[in-house]
PDB file of C-alpha atoms in Angstrom:
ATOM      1  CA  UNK J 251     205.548  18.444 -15.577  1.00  0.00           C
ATOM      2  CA  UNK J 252     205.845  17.014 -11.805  1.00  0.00           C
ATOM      3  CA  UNK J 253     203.723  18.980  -9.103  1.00  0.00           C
ATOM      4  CA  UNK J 254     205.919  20.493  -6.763  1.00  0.00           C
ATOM      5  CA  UNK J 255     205.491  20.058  -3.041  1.00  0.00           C
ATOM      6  CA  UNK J 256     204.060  23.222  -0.971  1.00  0.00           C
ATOM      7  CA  UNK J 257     206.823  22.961   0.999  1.00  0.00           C
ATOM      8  CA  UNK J 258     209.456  22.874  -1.826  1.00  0.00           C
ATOM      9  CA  UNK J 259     207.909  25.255  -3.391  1.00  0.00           C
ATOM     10  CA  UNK J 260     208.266  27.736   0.076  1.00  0.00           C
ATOM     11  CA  UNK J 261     211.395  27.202   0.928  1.00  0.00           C
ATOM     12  CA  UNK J 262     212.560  28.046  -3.119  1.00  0.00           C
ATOM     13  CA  UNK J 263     210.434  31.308  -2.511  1.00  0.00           C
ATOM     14  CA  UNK J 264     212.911  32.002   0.521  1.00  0.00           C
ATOM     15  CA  UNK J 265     215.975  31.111  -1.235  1.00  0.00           C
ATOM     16  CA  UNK J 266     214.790  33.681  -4.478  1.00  0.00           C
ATOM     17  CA  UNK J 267     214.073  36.435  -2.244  1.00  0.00           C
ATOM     18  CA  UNK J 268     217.234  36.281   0.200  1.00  0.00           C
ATOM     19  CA  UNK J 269     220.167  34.906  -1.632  1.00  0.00           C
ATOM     20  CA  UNK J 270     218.684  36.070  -5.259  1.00  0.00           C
ATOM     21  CA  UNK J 271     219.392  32.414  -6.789  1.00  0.00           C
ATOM     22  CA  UNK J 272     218.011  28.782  -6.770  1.00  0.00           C
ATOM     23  CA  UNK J 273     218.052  26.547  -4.124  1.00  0.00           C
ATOM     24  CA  UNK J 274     220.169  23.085  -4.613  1.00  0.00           C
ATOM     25  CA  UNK J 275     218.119  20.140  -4.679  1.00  0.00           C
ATOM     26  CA  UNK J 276     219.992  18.906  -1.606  1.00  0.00           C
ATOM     27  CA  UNK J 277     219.094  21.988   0.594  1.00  0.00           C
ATOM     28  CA  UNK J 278     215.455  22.030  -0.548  1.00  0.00           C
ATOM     29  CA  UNK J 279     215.146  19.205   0.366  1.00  0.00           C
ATOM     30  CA  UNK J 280     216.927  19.542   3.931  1.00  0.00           C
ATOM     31  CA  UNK J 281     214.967  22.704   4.364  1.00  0.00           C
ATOM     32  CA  UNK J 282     211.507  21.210   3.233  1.00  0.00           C
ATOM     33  CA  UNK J 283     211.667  18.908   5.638  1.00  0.00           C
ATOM     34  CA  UNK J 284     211.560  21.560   8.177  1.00  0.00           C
ATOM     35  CA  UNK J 285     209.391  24.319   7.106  1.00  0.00           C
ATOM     36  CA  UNK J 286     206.562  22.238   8.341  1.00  0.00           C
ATOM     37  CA  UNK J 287     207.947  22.225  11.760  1.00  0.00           C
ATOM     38  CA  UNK J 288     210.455  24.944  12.083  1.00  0.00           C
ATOM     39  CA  UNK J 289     208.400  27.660  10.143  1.00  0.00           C
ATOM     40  CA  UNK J 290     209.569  30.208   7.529  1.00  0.00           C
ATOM     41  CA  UNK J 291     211.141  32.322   9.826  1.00  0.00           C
ATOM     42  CA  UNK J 292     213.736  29.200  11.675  1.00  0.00           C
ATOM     43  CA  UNK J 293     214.687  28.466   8.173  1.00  0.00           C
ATOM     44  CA  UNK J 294     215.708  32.412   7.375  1.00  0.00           C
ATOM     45  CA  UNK J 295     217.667  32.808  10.775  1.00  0.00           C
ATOM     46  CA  UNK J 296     219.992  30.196   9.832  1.00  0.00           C
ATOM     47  CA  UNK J 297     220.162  31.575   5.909  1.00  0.00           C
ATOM     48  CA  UNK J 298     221.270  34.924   7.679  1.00  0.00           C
ATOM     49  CA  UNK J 299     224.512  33.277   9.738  1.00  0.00           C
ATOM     50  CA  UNK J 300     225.433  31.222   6.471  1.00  0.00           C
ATOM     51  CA  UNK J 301     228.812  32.011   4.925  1.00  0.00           C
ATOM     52  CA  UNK J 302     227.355  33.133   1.848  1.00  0.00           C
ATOM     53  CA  UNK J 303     224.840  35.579   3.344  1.00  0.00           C
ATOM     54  CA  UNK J 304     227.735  37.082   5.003  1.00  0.00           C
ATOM     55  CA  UNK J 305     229.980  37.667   1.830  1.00  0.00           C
ATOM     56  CA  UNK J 306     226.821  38.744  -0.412  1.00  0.00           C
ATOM     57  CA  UNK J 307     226.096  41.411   2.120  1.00  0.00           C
ATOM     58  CA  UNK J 308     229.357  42.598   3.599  1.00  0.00           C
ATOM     59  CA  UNK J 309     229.936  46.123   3.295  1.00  0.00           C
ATOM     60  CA  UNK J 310     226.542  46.768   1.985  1.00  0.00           C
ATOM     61  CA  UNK J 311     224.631  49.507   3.561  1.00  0.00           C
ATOM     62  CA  UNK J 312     221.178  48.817   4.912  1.00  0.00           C
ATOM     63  CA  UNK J 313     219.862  50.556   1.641  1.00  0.00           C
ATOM     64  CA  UNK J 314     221.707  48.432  -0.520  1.00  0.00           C
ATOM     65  CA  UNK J 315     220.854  45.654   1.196  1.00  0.00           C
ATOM     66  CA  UNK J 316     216.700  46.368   0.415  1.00  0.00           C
ATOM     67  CA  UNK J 317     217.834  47.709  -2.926  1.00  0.00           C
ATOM     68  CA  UNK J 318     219.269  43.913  -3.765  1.00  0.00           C
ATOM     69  CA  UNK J 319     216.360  42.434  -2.403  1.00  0.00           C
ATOM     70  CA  UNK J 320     213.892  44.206  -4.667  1.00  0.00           C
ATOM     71  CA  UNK J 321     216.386  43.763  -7.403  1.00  0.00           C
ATOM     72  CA  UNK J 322     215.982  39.796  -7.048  1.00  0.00           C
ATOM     73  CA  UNK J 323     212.633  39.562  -6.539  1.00  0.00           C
ATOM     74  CA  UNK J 324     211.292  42.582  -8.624  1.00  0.00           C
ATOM     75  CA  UNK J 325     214.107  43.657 -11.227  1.00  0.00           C
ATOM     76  CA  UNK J 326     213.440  47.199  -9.820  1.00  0.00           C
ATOM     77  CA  UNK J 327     214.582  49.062  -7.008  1.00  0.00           C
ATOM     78  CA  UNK J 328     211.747  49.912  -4.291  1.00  0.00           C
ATOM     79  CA  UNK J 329     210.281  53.312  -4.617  1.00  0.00           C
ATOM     80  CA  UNK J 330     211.846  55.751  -2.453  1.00  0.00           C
ATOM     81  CA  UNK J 331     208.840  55.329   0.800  1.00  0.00           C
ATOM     82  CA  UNK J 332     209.558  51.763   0.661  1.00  0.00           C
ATOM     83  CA  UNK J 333     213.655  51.857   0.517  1.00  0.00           C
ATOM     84  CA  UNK J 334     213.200  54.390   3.626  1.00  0.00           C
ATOM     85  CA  UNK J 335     210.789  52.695   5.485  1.00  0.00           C
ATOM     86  CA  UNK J 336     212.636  49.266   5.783  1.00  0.00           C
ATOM     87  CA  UNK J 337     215.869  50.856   5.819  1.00  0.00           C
ATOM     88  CA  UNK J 338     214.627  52.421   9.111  1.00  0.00           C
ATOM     89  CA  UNK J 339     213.626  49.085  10.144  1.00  0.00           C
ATOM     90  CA  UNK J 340     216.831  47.517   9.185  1.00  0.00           C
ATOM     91  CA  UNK J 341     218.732  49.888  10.799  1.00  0.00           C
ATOM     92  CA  UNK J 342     216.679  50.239  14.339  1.00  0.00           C
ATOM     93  CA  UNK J 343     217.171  46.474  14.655  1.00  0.00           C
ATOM     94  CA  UNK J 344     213.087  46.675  14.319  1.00  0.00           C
ATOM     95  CA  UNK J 345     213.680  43.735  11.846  1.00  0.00           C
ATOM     96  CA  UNK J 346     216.390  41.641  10.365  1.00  0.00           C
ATOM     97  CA  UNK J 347     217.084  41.643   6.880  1.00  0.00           C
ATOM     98  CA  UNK J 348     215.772  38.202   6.679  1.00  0.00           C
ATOM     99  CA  UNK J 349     212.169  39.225   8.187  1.00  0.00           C
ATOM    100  CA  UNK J 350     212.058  42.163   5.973  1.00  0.00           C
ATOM    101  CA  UNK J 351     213.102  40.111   2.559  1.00  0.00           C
ATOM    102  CA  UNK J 352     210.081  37.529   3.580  1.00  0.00           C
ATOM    103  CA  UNK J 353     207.727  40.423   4.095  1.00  0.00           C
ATOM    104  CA  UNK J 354     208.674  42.019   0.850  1.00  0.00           C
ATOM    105  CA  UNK J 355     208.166  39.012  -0.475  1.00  0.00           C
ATOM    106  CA  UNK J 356     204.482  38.078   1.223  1.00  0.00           C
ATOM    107  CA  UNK J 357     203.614  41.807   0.282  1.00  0.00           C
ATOM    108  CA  UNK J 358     203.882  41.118  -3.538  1.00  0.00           C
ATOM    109  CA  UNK J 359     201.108  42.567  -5.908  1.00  0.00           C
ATOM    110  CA  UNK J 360     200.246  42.204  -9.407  1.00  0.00           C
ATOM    111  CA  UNK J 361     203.184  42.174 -11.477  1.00  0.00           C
ATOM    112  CA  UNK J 362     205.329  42.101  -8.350  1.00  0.00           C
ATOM    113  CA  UNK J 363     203.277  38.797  -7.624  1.00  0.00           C
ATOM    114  CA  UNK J 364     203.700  37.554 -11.241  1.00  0.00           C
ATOM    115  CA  UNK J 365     207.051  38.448 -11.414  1.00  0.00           C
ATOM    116  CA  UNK J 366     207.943  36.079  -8.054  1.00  0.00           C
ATOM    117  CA  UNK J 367     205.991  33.215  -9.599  1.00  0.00           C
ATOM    118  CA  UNK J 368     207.798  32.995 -12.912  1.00  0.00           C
ATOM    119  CA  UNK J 369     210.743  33.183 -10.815  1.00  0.00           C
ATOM    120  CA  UNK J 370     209.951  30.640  -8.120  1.00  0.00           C
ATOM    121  CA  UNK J 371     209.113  28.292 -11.265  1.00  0.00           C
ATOM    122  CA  UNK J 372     211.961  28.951 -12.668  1.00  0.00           C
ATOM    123  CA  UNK J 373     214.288  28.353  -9.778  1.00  0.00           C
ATOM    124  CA  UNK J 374     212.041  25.374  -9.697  1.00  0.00           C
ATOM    125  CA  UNK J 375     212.890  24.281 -13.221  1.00  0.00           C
ATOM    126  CA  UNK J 376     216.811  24.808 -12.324  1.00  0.00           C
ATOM    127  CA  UNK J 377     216.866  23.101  -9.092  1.00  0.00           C
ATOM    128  CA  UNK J 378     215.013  19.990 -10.908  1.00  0.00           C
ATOM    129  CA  UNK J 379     217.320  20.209 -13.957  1.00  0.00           C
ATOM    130  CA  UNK J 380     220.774  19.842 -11.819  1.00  0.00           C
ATOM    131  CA  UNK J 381     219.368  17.371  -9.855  1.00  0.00           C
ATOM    132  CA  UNK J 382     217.855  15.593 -12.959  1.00  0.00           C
ATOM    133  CA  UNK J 383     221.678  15.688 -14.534  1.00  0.00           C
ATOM    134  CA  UNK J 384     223.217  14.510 -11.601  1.00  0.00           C
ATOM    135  CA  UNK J 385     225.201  18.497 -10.896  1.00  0.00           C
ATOM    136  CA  UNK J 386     225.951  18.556  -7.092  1.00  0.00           C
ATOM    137  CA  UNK J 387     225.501  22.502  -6.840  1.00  0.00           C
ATOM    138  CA  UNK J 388     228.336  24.031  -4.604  1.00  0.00           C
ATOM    139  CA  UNK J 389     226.940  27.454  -3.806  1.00  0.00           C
ATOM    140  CA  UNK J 390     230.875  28.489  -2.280  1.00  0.00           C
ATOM    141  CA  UNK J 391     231.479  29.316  -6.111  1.00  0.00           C
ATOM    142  CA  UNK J 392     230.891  32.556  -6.682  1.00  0.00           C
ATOM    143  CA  UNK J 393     231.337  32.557 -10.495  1.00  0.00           C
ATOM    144  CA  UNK J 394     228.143  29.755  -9.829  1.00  0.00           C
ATOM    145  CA  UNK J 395     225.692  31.927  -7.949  1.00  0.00           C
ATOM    146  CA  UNK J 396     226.644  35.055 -10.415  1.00  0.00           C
ATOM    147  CA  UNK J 397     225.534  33.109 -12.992  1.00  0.00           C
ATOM    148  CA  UNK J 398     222.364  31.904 -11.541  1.00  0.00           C
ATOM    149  CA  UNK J 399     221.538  34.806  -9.955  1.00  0.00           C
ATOM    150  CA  UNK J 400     222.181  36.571 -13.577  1.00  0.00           C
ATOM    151  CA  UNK J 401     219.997  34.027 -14.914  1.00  0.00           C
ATOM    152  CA  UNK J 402     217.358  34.317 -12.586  1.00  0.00           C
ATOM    153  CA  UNK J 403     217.347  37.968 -13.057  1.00  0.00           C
ATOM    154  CA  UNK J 404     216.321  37.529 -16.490  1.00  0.00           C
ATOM    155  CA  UNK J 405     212.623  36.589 -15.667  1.00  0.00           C
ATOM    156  CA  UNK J 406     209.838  38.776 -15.299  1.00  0.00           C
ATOM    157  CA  UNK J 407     206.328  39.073 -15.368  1.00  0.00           C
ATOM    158  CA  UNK J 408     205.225  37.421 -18.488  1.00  0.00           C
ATOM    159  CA  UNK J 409     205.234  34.090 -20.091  1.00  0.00           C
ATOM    160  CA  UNK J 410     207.955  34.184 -22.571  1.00  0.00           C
ATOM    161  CA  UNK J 411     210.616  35.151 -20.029  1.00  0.00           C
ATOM    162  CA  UNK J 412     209.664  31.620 -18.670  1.00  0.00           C
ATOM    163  CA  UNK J 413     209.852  30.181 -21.664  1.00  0.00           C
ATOM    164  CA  UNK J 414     213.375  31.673 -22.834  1.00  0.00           C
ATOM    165  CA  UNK J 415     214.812  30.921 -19.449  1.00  0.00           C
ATOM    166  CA  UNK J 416     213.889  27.070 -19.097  1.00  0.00           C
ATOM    167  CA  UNK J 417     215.057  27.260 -23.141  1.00  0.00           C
ATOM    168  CA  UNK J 418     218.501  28.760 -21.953  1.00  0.00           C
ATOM    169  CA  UNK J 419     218.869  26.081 -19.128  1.00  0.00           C
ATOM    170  CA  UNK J 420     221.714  23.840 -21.213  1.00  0.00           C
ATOM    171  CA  UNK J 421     223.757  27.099 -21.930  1.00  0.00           C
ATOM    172  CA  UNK J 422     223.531  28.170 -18.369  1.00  0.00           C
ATOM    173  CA  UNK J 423     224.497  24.759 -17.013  1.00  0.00           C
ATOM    174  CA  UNK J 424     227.435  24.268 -19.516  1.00  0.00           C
ATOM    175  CA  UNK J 425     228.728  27.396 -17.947  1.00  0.00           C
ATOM    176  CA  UNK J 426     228.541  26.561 -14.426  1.00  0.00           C
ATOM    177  CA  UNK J 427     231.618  25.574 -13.364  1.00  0.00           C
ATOM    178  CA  UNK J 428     230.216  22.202 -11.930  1.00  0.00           C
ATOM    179  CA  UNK J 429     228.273  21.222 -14.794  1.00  0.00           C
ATOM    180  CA  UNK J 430     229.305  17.391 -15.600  1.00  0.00           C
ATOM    181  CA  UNK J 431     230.709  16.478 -12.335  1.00  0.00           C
ATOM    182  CA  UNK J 432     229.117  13.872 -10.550  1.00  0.00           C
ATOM    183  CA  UNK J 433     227.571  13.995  -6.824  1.00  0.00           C
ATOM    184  CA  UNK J 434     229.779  12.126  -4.453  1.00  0.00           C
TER     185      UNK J 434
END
């Protein structure tokens, strides 16, 4: 398997734990580019004012919001300390959302750490694969990100999650909407 740039590999990490789904080859790219120069934290400001941020969190309250975050990232909810505690910091304007999602993500611990890896790999393995097959990913389809994010959601801590995703890649991309339509 190819080695995945640092940078790559960041920038998926932000796309996992804000938007819940795999980054487009296209936008990784963009966004690599950047990281280096911009920093983490540029690169989540302008996730946050994208039209999809705005339609996956509109009308969610600032517990929902964490709740989806851990969701994504964990395939739990938060324990009840930690859903208050950025909540509060949500809702005082202490921190945006996309400061918090980052920090929930740097703060990741055993399985919690594990379980962001196999993910980030994964996302990895999906970006590569429509990329590879020539899919330009269109992320203004929701039917698209449901089904990544759905397939994302399906990895956890261990090996064979992995494994069965990267071995349910063809299904997944059969079903995306785009699958077979060439980049322009």
């Amino acid at each position: 398997a190819q080695a995945i740039p640092a940078a790559v590999d960041s920038v998926q990490q932000v796309y996992v734990a804000f938007y819940g789904r795999p980054g487009d080859p296209d936008g990784l790219a963009y966004w690599a580019g950047r990281v280096g120069t911009a920093g983490v934290g540029s690169i989540l400001d302008q996730f946050s004012g994208s039209p999809e941020a705005s339609q996956l969190f509109a009308g969610m309250s600032d517990e929902g919001k964490i709740t989806f975050i851990y969701r994504v990232l964990f395939n739990r909810d938060s324990d009840g300390p930690g859903l208050s505690y950025w909540a509060g910091e949500l809702s005082s304007g202490k921190r945006t959302l996309q400061e918090i999602s980052f920090e929930i993500l740097k703060g990741a611990r055993n399985e919690d750490m594990a379980k962001i890896a196999n993910k980030v790999a994964a996302a990895n393995y999906f970006s590569s694969q429509i990329a590879a097959r020539n899919i330009k990913a269109d992320y203004t389809v929701q039917a698209d990100i449901f089904l990544a994010r759905n397939w994302l959601a399906t990895i956890d801590e261990t090996d064979a999650s992995l494994v069965n995703a990267k071995a349910n890649i063809d299904a997944l991309l059969n079903r995306i909407s785009l699958a077979g339509k060439p980049q322009t």
